[in-house]
């Protein structure tokens, strides 16, 4: 039972760190937090670790906010607003 508790605790801790990193990136880019993709930050951590190993990056927030790394998809694309479906009948009965 302790193993399961440890896995759940570690998952929540990692999620908290990921949310904190996403919030810092949003602040760096001056964007609202909901425009940042936590999944893409998670996937981008691999790219950051490779750049860090090569000595090209030190700070993950600066790395994800840099112009040359926008192809990682950290910022979500803006969507068109959802149009409401008009369910009114074509004619009104008298």
N, CA, C and O atoms as CSV, one atom per row, in Angstrom:
chain,resi,resn,atom,element,x,y,z
A,1,UNK,N,N,0.818,-1.191,0.000
A,1,UNK,CA,C,0.000,0.000,0.000
A,1,UNK,C,C,0.865,1.260,0.000
A,1,UNK,O,O,0.489,2.271,-0.593
A,2,UNK,N,N,2.005,1.202,0.654
A,2,UNK,CA,C,2.879,2.376,0.686
A,2,UNK,C,C,3.443,2.697,-0.687
A,2,UNK,O,O,3.688,3.860,-1.008
A,3,UNK,N,N,3.648,1.665,-1.498
A,3,UNK,CA,C,4.152,1.888,-2.859
A,3,UNK,C,C,3.165,2.673,-3.701
A,3,UNK,O,O,3.559,3.542,-4.479
A,4,UNK,N,N,1.889,2.372,-3.550
A,4,UNK,CA,C,0.855,3.095,-4.302
A,4,UNK,C,C,0.776,4.536,-3.833
A,4,UNK,O,O,0.678,5.457,-4.643
A,5,UNK,N,N,0.818,4.728,-2.514
A,5,UNK,CA,C,0.790,6.090,-1.963
A,5,UNK,C,C,1.991,6.891,-2.461
A,5,UNK,O,O,1.865,8.072,-2.787
A,6,UNK,N,N,3.141,6.251,-2.516
A,6,UNK,CA,C,4.350,6.931,-2.986
A,6,UNK,C,C,4.220,7.332,-4.453
A,6,UNK,O,O,4.634,8.428,-4.831
A,7,UNK,N,N,3.650,6.458,-5.285
A,7,UNK,CA,C,3.449,6.778,-6.695
A,7,UNK,C,C,2.469,7.935,-6.871
A,7,UNK,O,O,2.697,8.823,-7.692
A,8,UNK,N,N,1.385,7.928,-6.107
A,8,UNK,CA,C,0.408,9.010,-6.191
A,8,UNK,C,C,1.029,10.319,-5.731
A,8,UNK,O,O,0.836,11.358,-6.363
A,9,UNK,N,N,1.765,10.272,-4.644
A,9,UNK,CA,C,2.412,11.479,-4.119
A,9,UNK,C,C,3.429,12.022,-5.125
A,9,UNK,O,O,3.493,13.230,-5.355
A,10,UNK,N,N,4.220,11.135,-5.722
A,10,UNK,CA,C,5.221,11.567,-6.693
A,10,UNK,C,C,4.558,12.162,-7.934
A,10,UNK,O,O,5.063,13.131,-8.501
A,11,UNK,N,N,3.428,11.588,-8.359
A,11,UNK,CA,C,2.706,12.126,-9.514
A,11,UNK,C,C,2.197,13.525,-9.224
A,11,UNK,O,O,2.343,14.419,-10.057
A,12,UNK,N,N,1.604,13.728,-8.063
A,12,UNK,CA,C,1.096,15.052,-7.699
A,12,UNK,C,C,2.232,16.057,-7.559
A,12,UNK,O,O,2.090,17.218,-7.943
A,13,UNK,N,N,3.357,15.613,-7.010
A,13,UNK,CA,C,4.508,16.506,-6.870
A,13,UNK,C,C,5.042,16.917,-8.248
A,13,UNK,O,O,5.349,18.088,-8.470
A,14,UNK,N,N,5.151,15.962,-9.163
A,14,UNK,CA,C,5.616,16.283,-10.508
A,14,UNK,C,C,4.640,17.217,-11.218
A,14,UNK,O,O,5.062,18.144,-11.910
A,15,UNK,N,N,3.343,16.981,-11.050
A,15,UNK,CA,C,2.337,17.850,-11.660
A,15,UNK,C,C,2.447,19.266,-11.104
A,15,UNK,O,O,2.325,20.234,-11.854
A,16,UNK,N,N,2.674,19.397,-9.804
A,16,UNK,CA,C,2.824,20.718,-9.191
A,16,UNK,C,C,4.038,21.449,-9.754
A,16,UNK,O,O,3.974,22.650,-10.017
A,17,UNK,N,N,5.133,20.735,-9.939
A,17,UNK,CA,C,6.332,21.341,-10.527
A,17,UNK,C,C,6.063,21.741,-11.972
A,17,UNK,O,O,6.503,22.804,-12.410
A,18,UNK,N,N,5.350,20.908,-12.714
A,18,UNK,CA,C,5.015,21.211,-14.100
A,18,UNK,C,C,4.113,22.440,-14.203
A,18,UNK,O,O,4.307,23.275,-15.086
A,19,UNK,N,N,3.135,22.557,-13.316
A,19,UNK,CA,C,2.250,23.723,-13.301
A,19,UNK,C,C,3.042,24.977,-12.941
A,19,UNK,O,O,2.830,26.038,-13.529
A,20,UNK,N,N,3.949,24.858,-11.982
A,20,UNK,CA,C,4.774,26.006,-11.586
A,20,UNK,C,C,5.669,26.448,-12.742
A,20,UNK,O,O,5.833,27.646,-12.970
A,21,UNK,N,N,6.245,25.503,-13.468
A,21,UNK,CA,C,7.068,25.825,-14.630
A,21,UNK,C,C,6.221,26.474,-15.720
A,21,UNK,O,O,6.650,27.447,-16.341
A,22,UNK,N,N,5.035,25.950,-15.955
A,22,UNK,CA,C,4.126,26.543,-16.944
A,22,UNK,C,C,3.722,27.958,-16.568
A,22,UNK,O,O,3.631,28.829,-17.433
A,23,UNK,N,N,3.480,28.193,-15.289
A,23,UNK,CA,C,3.127,29.537,-14.822
A,23,UNK,C,C,4.293,30.502,-15.013
A,23,UNK,O,O,4.092,31.653,-15.401
A,24,UNK,N,N,5.499,30.042,-14.746
A,24,UNK,CA,C,6.676,30.895,-14.940
A,24,UNK,C,C,6.887,31.225,-16.418
A,24,UNK,O,O,7.262,32.349,-16.753
A,25,UNK,N,N,6.650,30.262,-17.294
A,25,UNK,CA,C,6.776,30.507,-18.735
A,25,UNK,C,C,5.700,31.495,-19.188
A,25,UNK,O,O,5.971,32.382,-19.997
A,26,UNK,N,N,4.487,31.344,-18.669
A,26,UNK,CA,C,3.406,32.274,-19.009
A,26,UNK,C,C,3.756,33.691,-18.561
A,26,UNK,O,O,3.506,34.651,-19.290
A,27,UNK,N,N,4.325,33.825,-17.384
A,27,UNK,CA,C,4.746,35.143,-16.906
A,27,UNK,C,C,5.853,35.720,-17.782
A,27,UNK,O,O,5.854,36.912,-18.090
A,28,UNK,N,N,6.782,34.877,-18.175
A,28,UNK,CA,C,7.900,35.333,-19.017
A,28,UNK,C,C,7.402,35.820,-20.373
A,28,UNK,O,O,7.929,36.789,-20.921
A,29,UNK,N,N,6.388,35.148,-20.914
A,29,UNK,CA,C,5.848,35.519,-22.218
A,29,UNK,C,C,4.711,36.534,-22.115
A,29,UNK,O,O,4.188,36.983,-23.135
A,30,UNK,N,N,4.329,36.896,-20.904
A,30,UNK,CA,C,3.217,37.818,-20.646
A,30,UNK,C,C,1.919,37.312,-21.271
A,30,UNK,O,O,1.196,38.057,-21.934
A,31,UNK,N,N,1.648,36.052,-21.049
A,31,UNK,CA,C,0.436,35.403,-21.551
A,31,UNK,C,C,-0.346,34.834,-20.378
A,31,UNK,O,O,0.231,34.559,-19.326
A,32,UNK,N,N,-1.659,34.651,-20.546
A,32,UNK,CA,C,-2.413,33.969,-19.482
A,32,UNK,C,C,-2.000,32.498,-19.398
A,32,UNK,O,O,-1.584,31.896,-20.388
A,33,UNK,N,N,-2.126,31.942,-18.203
A,33,UNK,CA,C,-1.687,30.566,-17.966
A,33,UNK,C,C,-2.403,29.564,-18.868
A,33,UNK,O,O,-1.804,28.566,-19.270
A,34,UNK,N,N,-3.674,29.811,-19.194
A,34,UNK,CA,C,-4.404,28.833,-20.001
A,34,UNK,C,C,-3.947,28.776,-21.454
A,34,UNK,O,O,-4.404,27.909,-22.199
A,35,UNK,N,N,-3.067,29.666,-21.875
A,35,UNK,CA,C,-2.497,29.604,-23.226
A,35,UNK,C,C,-1.258,28.711,-23.282
A,35,UNK,O,O,-0.730,28.461,-24.366
A,36,UNK,N,N,-0.790,28.227,-22.133
A,36,UNK,CA,C,0.414,27.401,-22.072
A,36,UNK,C,C,0.017,25.929,-22.018
A,36,UNK,O,O,-0.843,25.545,-21.226
A,37,UNK,N,N,0.639,25.110,-22.852
A,37,UNK,CA,C,0.362,23.679,-22.896
A,37,UNK,C,C,1.323,22.942,-21.957
A,37,UNK,O,O,2.527,22.879,-22.205
A,38,UNK,N,N,0.765,22.388,-20.874
A,38,UNK,CA,C,1.605,21.646,-19.934
A,38,UNK,C,C,2.135,20.362,-20.565
A,38,UNK,O,O,3.237,19.918,-20.241
A,39,UNK,N,N,1.359,19.768,-21.459
A,39,UNK,CA,C,1.830,18.562,-22.142
A,39,UNK,C,C,3.068,18.858,-22.979
A,39,UNK,O,O,4.019,18.076,-22.997
A,40,UNK,N,N,3.048,19.993,-23.670
A,40,UNK,CA,C,4.193,20.322,-24.518
A,40,UNK,C,C,5.402,20.751,-23.686
A,40,UNK,O,O,6.543,20.560,-24.105
A,41,UNK,N,N,5.157,21.323,-22.521
A,41,UNK,CA,C,6.281,21.609,-21.619
A,41,UNK,C,C,6.893,20.293,-21.154
A,41,UNK,O,O,8.115,20.150,-21.112
A,42,UNK,N,N,6.043,19.336,-20.806
A,42,UNK,CA,C,6.532,18.020,-20.397
A,42,UNK,C,C,7.366,17.392,-21.509
A,42,UNK,O,O,8.459,16.883,-21.261
A,43,UNK,N,N,6.850,17.429,-22.727
A,43,UNK,CA,C,7.596,16.865,-23.863
A,43,UNK,C,C,8.869,17.658,-24.156
A,43,UNK,O,O,9.880,17.092,-24.571
A,44,UNK,N,N,8.809,18.967,-23.937
A,44,UNK,CA,C,9.958,19.818,-24.212
A,44,UNK,C,C,11.077,19.678,-23.198
A,44,UNK,O,O,12.195,20.128,-23.446
A,45,UNK,N,N,10.790,19.057,-22.051
A,45,UNK,CA,C,11.854,18.871,-21.052
A,45,UNK,C,C,12.995,18.022,-21.607
A,45,UNK,O,O,14.151,18.207,-21.228
A,46,UNK,N,N,12.670,17.093,-22.504
A,46,UNK,CA,C,13.726,16.303,-23.141
A,46,UNK,C,C,14.638,17.214,-23.967
A,46,UNK,O,O,15.862,17.109,-23.893
A,47,UNK,N,N,14.039,18.099,-24.746
A,47,UNK,CA,C,14.827,18.999,-25.590
A,47,UNK,C,C,15.669,19.943,-24.725
A,47,UNK,O,O,16.811,20.258,-25.062
A,48,UNK,N,N,15.090,20.388,-23.613
A,48,UNK,CA,C,15.852,21.229,-22.705
A,48,UNK,C,C,17.039,20.465,-22.126
A,48,UNK,O,O,18.137,21.013,-22.027
A,49,UNK,N,N,16.830,19.200,-21.741
A,49,UNK,CA,C,17.934,18.430,-21.152
A,49,UNK,C,C,19.059,18.209,-22.157
A,49,UNK,O,O,20.232,18.215,-21.786
A,50,UNK,N,N,18.708,18.013,-23.429
A,50,UNK,CA,C,19.743,17.856,-24.464
A,50,UNK,C,C,20.510,19.161,-24.633
A,50,UNK,O,O,21.738,19.153,-24.715
A,51,UNK,N,N,19.789,20.292,-24.686
A,51,UNK,CA,C,20.447,21.592,-24.816
A,51,UNK,C,C,21.291,21.890,-23.579
A,51,UNK,O,O,22.365,22.482,-23.683
A,52,UNK,N,N,20.807,21.482,-22.418
A,52,UNK,CA,C,21.566,21.698,-21.183
A,52,UNK,C,C,22.864,20.883,-21.191
A,52,UNK,O,O,23.917,21.376,-20.786
A,53,UNK,N,N,22.777,19.632,-21.658
A,53,UNK,CA,C,23.967,18.781,-21.732
A,53,UNK,C,C,25.002,19.341,-22.700
A,53,UNK,O,O,26.205,19.169,-22.500
A,54,UNK,N,N,24.533,20.013,-23.750
A,54,UNK,CA,C,25.446,20.614,-24.724
A,54,UNK,C,C,25.938,21.987,-24.271
A,54,UNK,O,O,26.768,22.597,-24.944
A,55,UNK,N,N,25.439,22.474,-23.148
A,55,UNK,CA,C,25.858,23.774,-22.625
A,55,UNK,C,C,25.162,24.946,-23.295
A,55,UNK,O,O,25.634,26.078,-23.192
A,56,UNK,N,N,24.057,24.702,-23.974
A,56,UNK,CA,C,23.358,25.761,-24.688
A,56,UNK,C,C,22.217,26.372,-23.885
A,56,UNK,O,O,21.680,27.406,-24.281
A,57,UNK,N,N,21.834,25.760,-22.767
A,57,UNK,CA,C,20.707,26.267,-21.978
A,57,UNK,C,C,20.965,26.028,-20.498
A,57,UNK,O,O,21.498,24.991,-20.101
A,58,UNK,N,N,20.577,27.005,-19.693
A,58,UNK,CA,C,20.712,26.870,-18.243
A,58,UNK,C,C,19.366,26.937,-17.529
A,58,UNK,O,O,19.148,26.241,-16.537
A,59,UNK,N,N,18.473,27.768,-18.033
A,59,UNK,CA,C,17.203,28.043,-17.368
A,59,UNK,C,C,16.052,27.524,-18.226
A,59,UNK,O,O,15.905,27.967,-19.365
A,60,UNK,N,N,15.226,26.593,-17.718
A,60,UNK,CA,C,14.138,26.064,-18.538
A,60,UNK,C,C,13.090,27.121,-18.903
A,60,UNK,O,O,12.489,27.051,-19.976
A,61,UNK,N,N,12.870,28.092,-18.023
A,61,UNK,CA,C,11.888,29.132,-18.321
A,61,UNK,C,C,12.357,29.966,-19.510
A,61,UNK,O,O,11.586,30.229,-20.433
A,62,UNK,N,N,13.606,30.374,-19.485
A,62,UNK,CA,C,14.160,31.150,-20.605
A,62,UNK,C,C,14.208,30.305,-21.874
A,62,UNK,O,O,13.988,30.821,-22.971
A,63,UNK,N,N,14.492,29.017,-21.734
A,63,UNK,CA,C,14.564,28.128,-22.892
A,63,UNK,C,C,13.203,28.011,-23.576
A,63,UNK,O,O,13.111,28.128,-24.798
A,64,UNK,N,N,12.139,27.780,-22.789
A,64,UNK,CA,C,10.814,27.626,-23.375
A,64,UNK,C,C,10.244,28.938,-23.894
A,64,UNK,O,O,9.399,28.932,-24.789
A,65,UNK,N,N,10.692,30.059,-23.347
A,65,UNK,CA,C,10.179,31.360,-23.772
A,65,UNK,C,C,10.953,31.939,-24.954
A,65,UNK,O,O,10.513,32.922,-25.550
A,66,UNK,N,N,12.094,31.351,-25.303
A,66,UNK,CA,C,12.932,31.896,-26.371
A,66,UNK,C,C,12.235,31.782,-27.730
A,66,UNK,O,O,11.515,30.821,-28.001
A,67,UNK,N,N,12.469,32.787,-28.572
A,67,UNK,CA,C,11.861,32.813,-29.916
A,67,UNK,C,C,12.255,31.592,-30.746
A,67,UNK,O,O,11.428,31.038,-31.471
A,68,UNK,N,N,13.509,31.175,-30.641
A,68,UNK,CA,C,13.980,30.069,-31.472
A,68,UNK,C,C,13.390,28.714,-31.057
A,68,UNK,O,O,13.535,27.727,-31.778
A,69,UNK,N,N,12.732,28.669,-29.904
A,69,UNK,CA,C,12.137,27.412,-29.439
A,69,UNK,C,C,10.614,27.426,-29.494
A,69,UNK,O,O,9.971,26.594,-28.854
A,70,UNK,N,N,10.036,28.336,-30.232
A,70,UNK,CA,C,8.580,28.397,-30.336
A,70,UNK,C,C,8.012,27.220,-31.121
A,70,UNK,O,O,6.811,26.957,-31.056
A,71,UNK,N,N,8.858,26.514,-31.858
A,71,UNK,CA,C,8.387,25.344,-32.598
A,71,UNK,C,C,8.079,24.155,-31.677
A,71,UNK,O,O,7.561,23.137,-32.136
A,72,UNK,N,N,8.393,24.279,-30.388
A,72,UNK,CA,C,8.066,23.217,-29.442
A,72,UNK,C,C,6.571,23.175,-29.129
A,72,UNK,O,O,6.082,22.193,-28.571
A,73,UNK,N,N,5.848,24.228,-29.484
A,73,UNK,CA,C,4.403,24.250,-29.291
A,73,UNK,C,C,3.975,24.523,-27.869
A,73,UNK,O,O,2.915,24.064,-27.444
A,74,UNK,N,N,4.776,25.259,-27.126
A,74,UNK,CA,C,4.463,25.559,-25.730
A,74,UNK,C,C,3.210,26.439,-25.639
A,74,UNK,O,O,2.378,26.251,-24.751
A,75,UNK,N,N,3.082,27.398,-26.561
A,75,UNK,CA,C,1.928,28.296,-26.555
A,75,UNK,C,C,0.828,27.689,-27.416
A,75,UNK,O,O,1.049,27.346,-28.578
A,76,UNK,N,N,-0.351,27.562,-26.833
A,76,UNK,CA,C,-1.485,27.010,-27.577
A,76,UNK,C,C,-1.956,28.005,-28.632
A,76,UNK,O,O,-1.912,29.216,-28.420
A,77,UNK,N,N,-2.395,27.494,-29.745
A,77,UNK,CA,C,-2.942,28.343,-30.803
A,77,UNK,C,C,-4.303,28.873,-30.366
A,77,UNK,O,O,-5.050,28.196,-29.660
A,78,UNK,N,N,-4.610,30.084,-30.793
A,78,UNK,CA,C,-5.924,30.649,-30.496
A,78,UNK,C,C,-6.966,29.966,-31.369
A,78,UNK,O,O,-6.743,29.746,-32.560
A,79,UNK,N,N,-8.080,29.639,-30.785
A,79,UNK,CA,C,-9.159,28.991,-31.518
A,79,UNK,C,C,-10.232,30.013,-31.862
A,79,UNK,O,O,-10.392,31.034,-31.193
A,80,UNK,N,N,-10.947,29.707,-32.909
A,80,UNK,CA,C,-12.084,30.552,-33.258
A,80,UNK,C,C,-13.157,30.341,-32.194
A,80,UNK,O,O,-13.286,29.242,-31.654
A,81,UNK,N,N,-13.923,31.382,-31.889
A,81,UNK,CA,C,-14.988,31.195,-30.900
A,81,UNK,C,C,-16.047,30.215,-31.417
A,81,UNK,O,O,-16.334,30.159,-32.613
A,82,UNK,N,N,-16.603,29.468,-30.513
A,82,UNK,CA,C,-17.621,28.485,-30.863
A,82,UNK,C,C,-18.925,29.218,-31.157
A,82,UNK,O,O,-19.417,29.994,-30.337
A,83,UNK,N,N,-19.471,28.959,-32.335
A,83,UNK,CA,C,-20.742,29.585,-32.678
A,83,UNK,C,C,-21.871,28.735,-32.116
A,83,UNK,O,O,-21.822,27.505,-32.139
A,84,UNK,N,N,-22.883,29.419,-31.614
A,84,UNK,CA,C,-24.016,28.697,-31.040
A,84,UNK,C,C,-24.922,28.216,-32.168
A,84,UNK,O,O,-25.192,28.941,-33.126
A,85,UNK,N,N,-25.368,27.018,-32.036
A,85,UNK,CA,C,-26.251,26.417,-33.031
A,85,UNK,C,C,-27.651,26.959,-32.841
A,85,UNK,O,O,-28.211,26.880,-31.748
A,86,UNK,N,N,-28.209,27.502,-33.887
A,86,UNK,CA,C,-29.550,28.045,-33.844
A,86,UNK,C,C,-30.545,26.896,-34.063
A,86,UNK,O,O,-30.617,26.321,-35.149
A,87,UNK,N,N,-31.283,26.585,-33.048
A,87,UNK,CA,C,-32.243,25.483,-33.133
A,87,UNK,C,C,-33.664,25.982,-33.327
A,87,UNK,O,O,-34.619,25.222,-33.163
A,88,UNK,N,N,-33.808,27.250,-33.673
A,88,UNK,CA,C,-35.130,27.802,-33.890
A,88,UNK,C,C,-35.737,27.179,-35.137
A,88,UNK,O,O,-35.019,26.914,-36.102
A,89,UNK,N,N,-37.072,26.934,-35.137
A,89,UNK,CA,C,-37.693,26.346,-36.321
A,89,UNK,C,C,-37.732,27.368,-37.457
A,89,UNK,O,O,-37.632,28.573,-37.227
A,90,UNK,N,N,-37.878,26.867,-38.687
A,90,UNK,CA,C,-37.909,27.752,-39.849
A,90,UNK,C,C,-39.151,28.624,-39.878
A,90,UNK,O,O,-39.135,29.719,-40.440
A,91,UNK,N,N,-40.199,28.153,-39.290
A,91,UNK,CA,C,-41.418,28.956,-39.226
A,91,UNK,C,C,-42.071,28.729,-37.860
A,91,UNK,O,O,-41.925,27.667,-37.255
A,92,UNK,N,N,-42.763,29.710,-37.408
A,92,UNK,CA,C,-43.455,29.601,-36.126
A,92,UNK,C,C,-44.919,29.284,-36.379
A,92,UNK,O,O,-45.575,29.999,-37.137
A,93,UNK,N,N,-45.444,28.241,-35.772
A,93,UNK,CA,C,-46.872,27.930,-35.983
A,93,UNK,C,C,-47.745,29.024,-35.364
A,93,UNK,O,O,-47.388,29.606,-34.340
A,94,UNK,N,N,-48.894,29.297,-35.997
A,94,UNK,CA,C,-49.762,30.380,-35.476
A,94,UNK,C,C,-50.417,30.044,-34.174
A,94,UNK,O,O,-51.165,30.858,-33.631
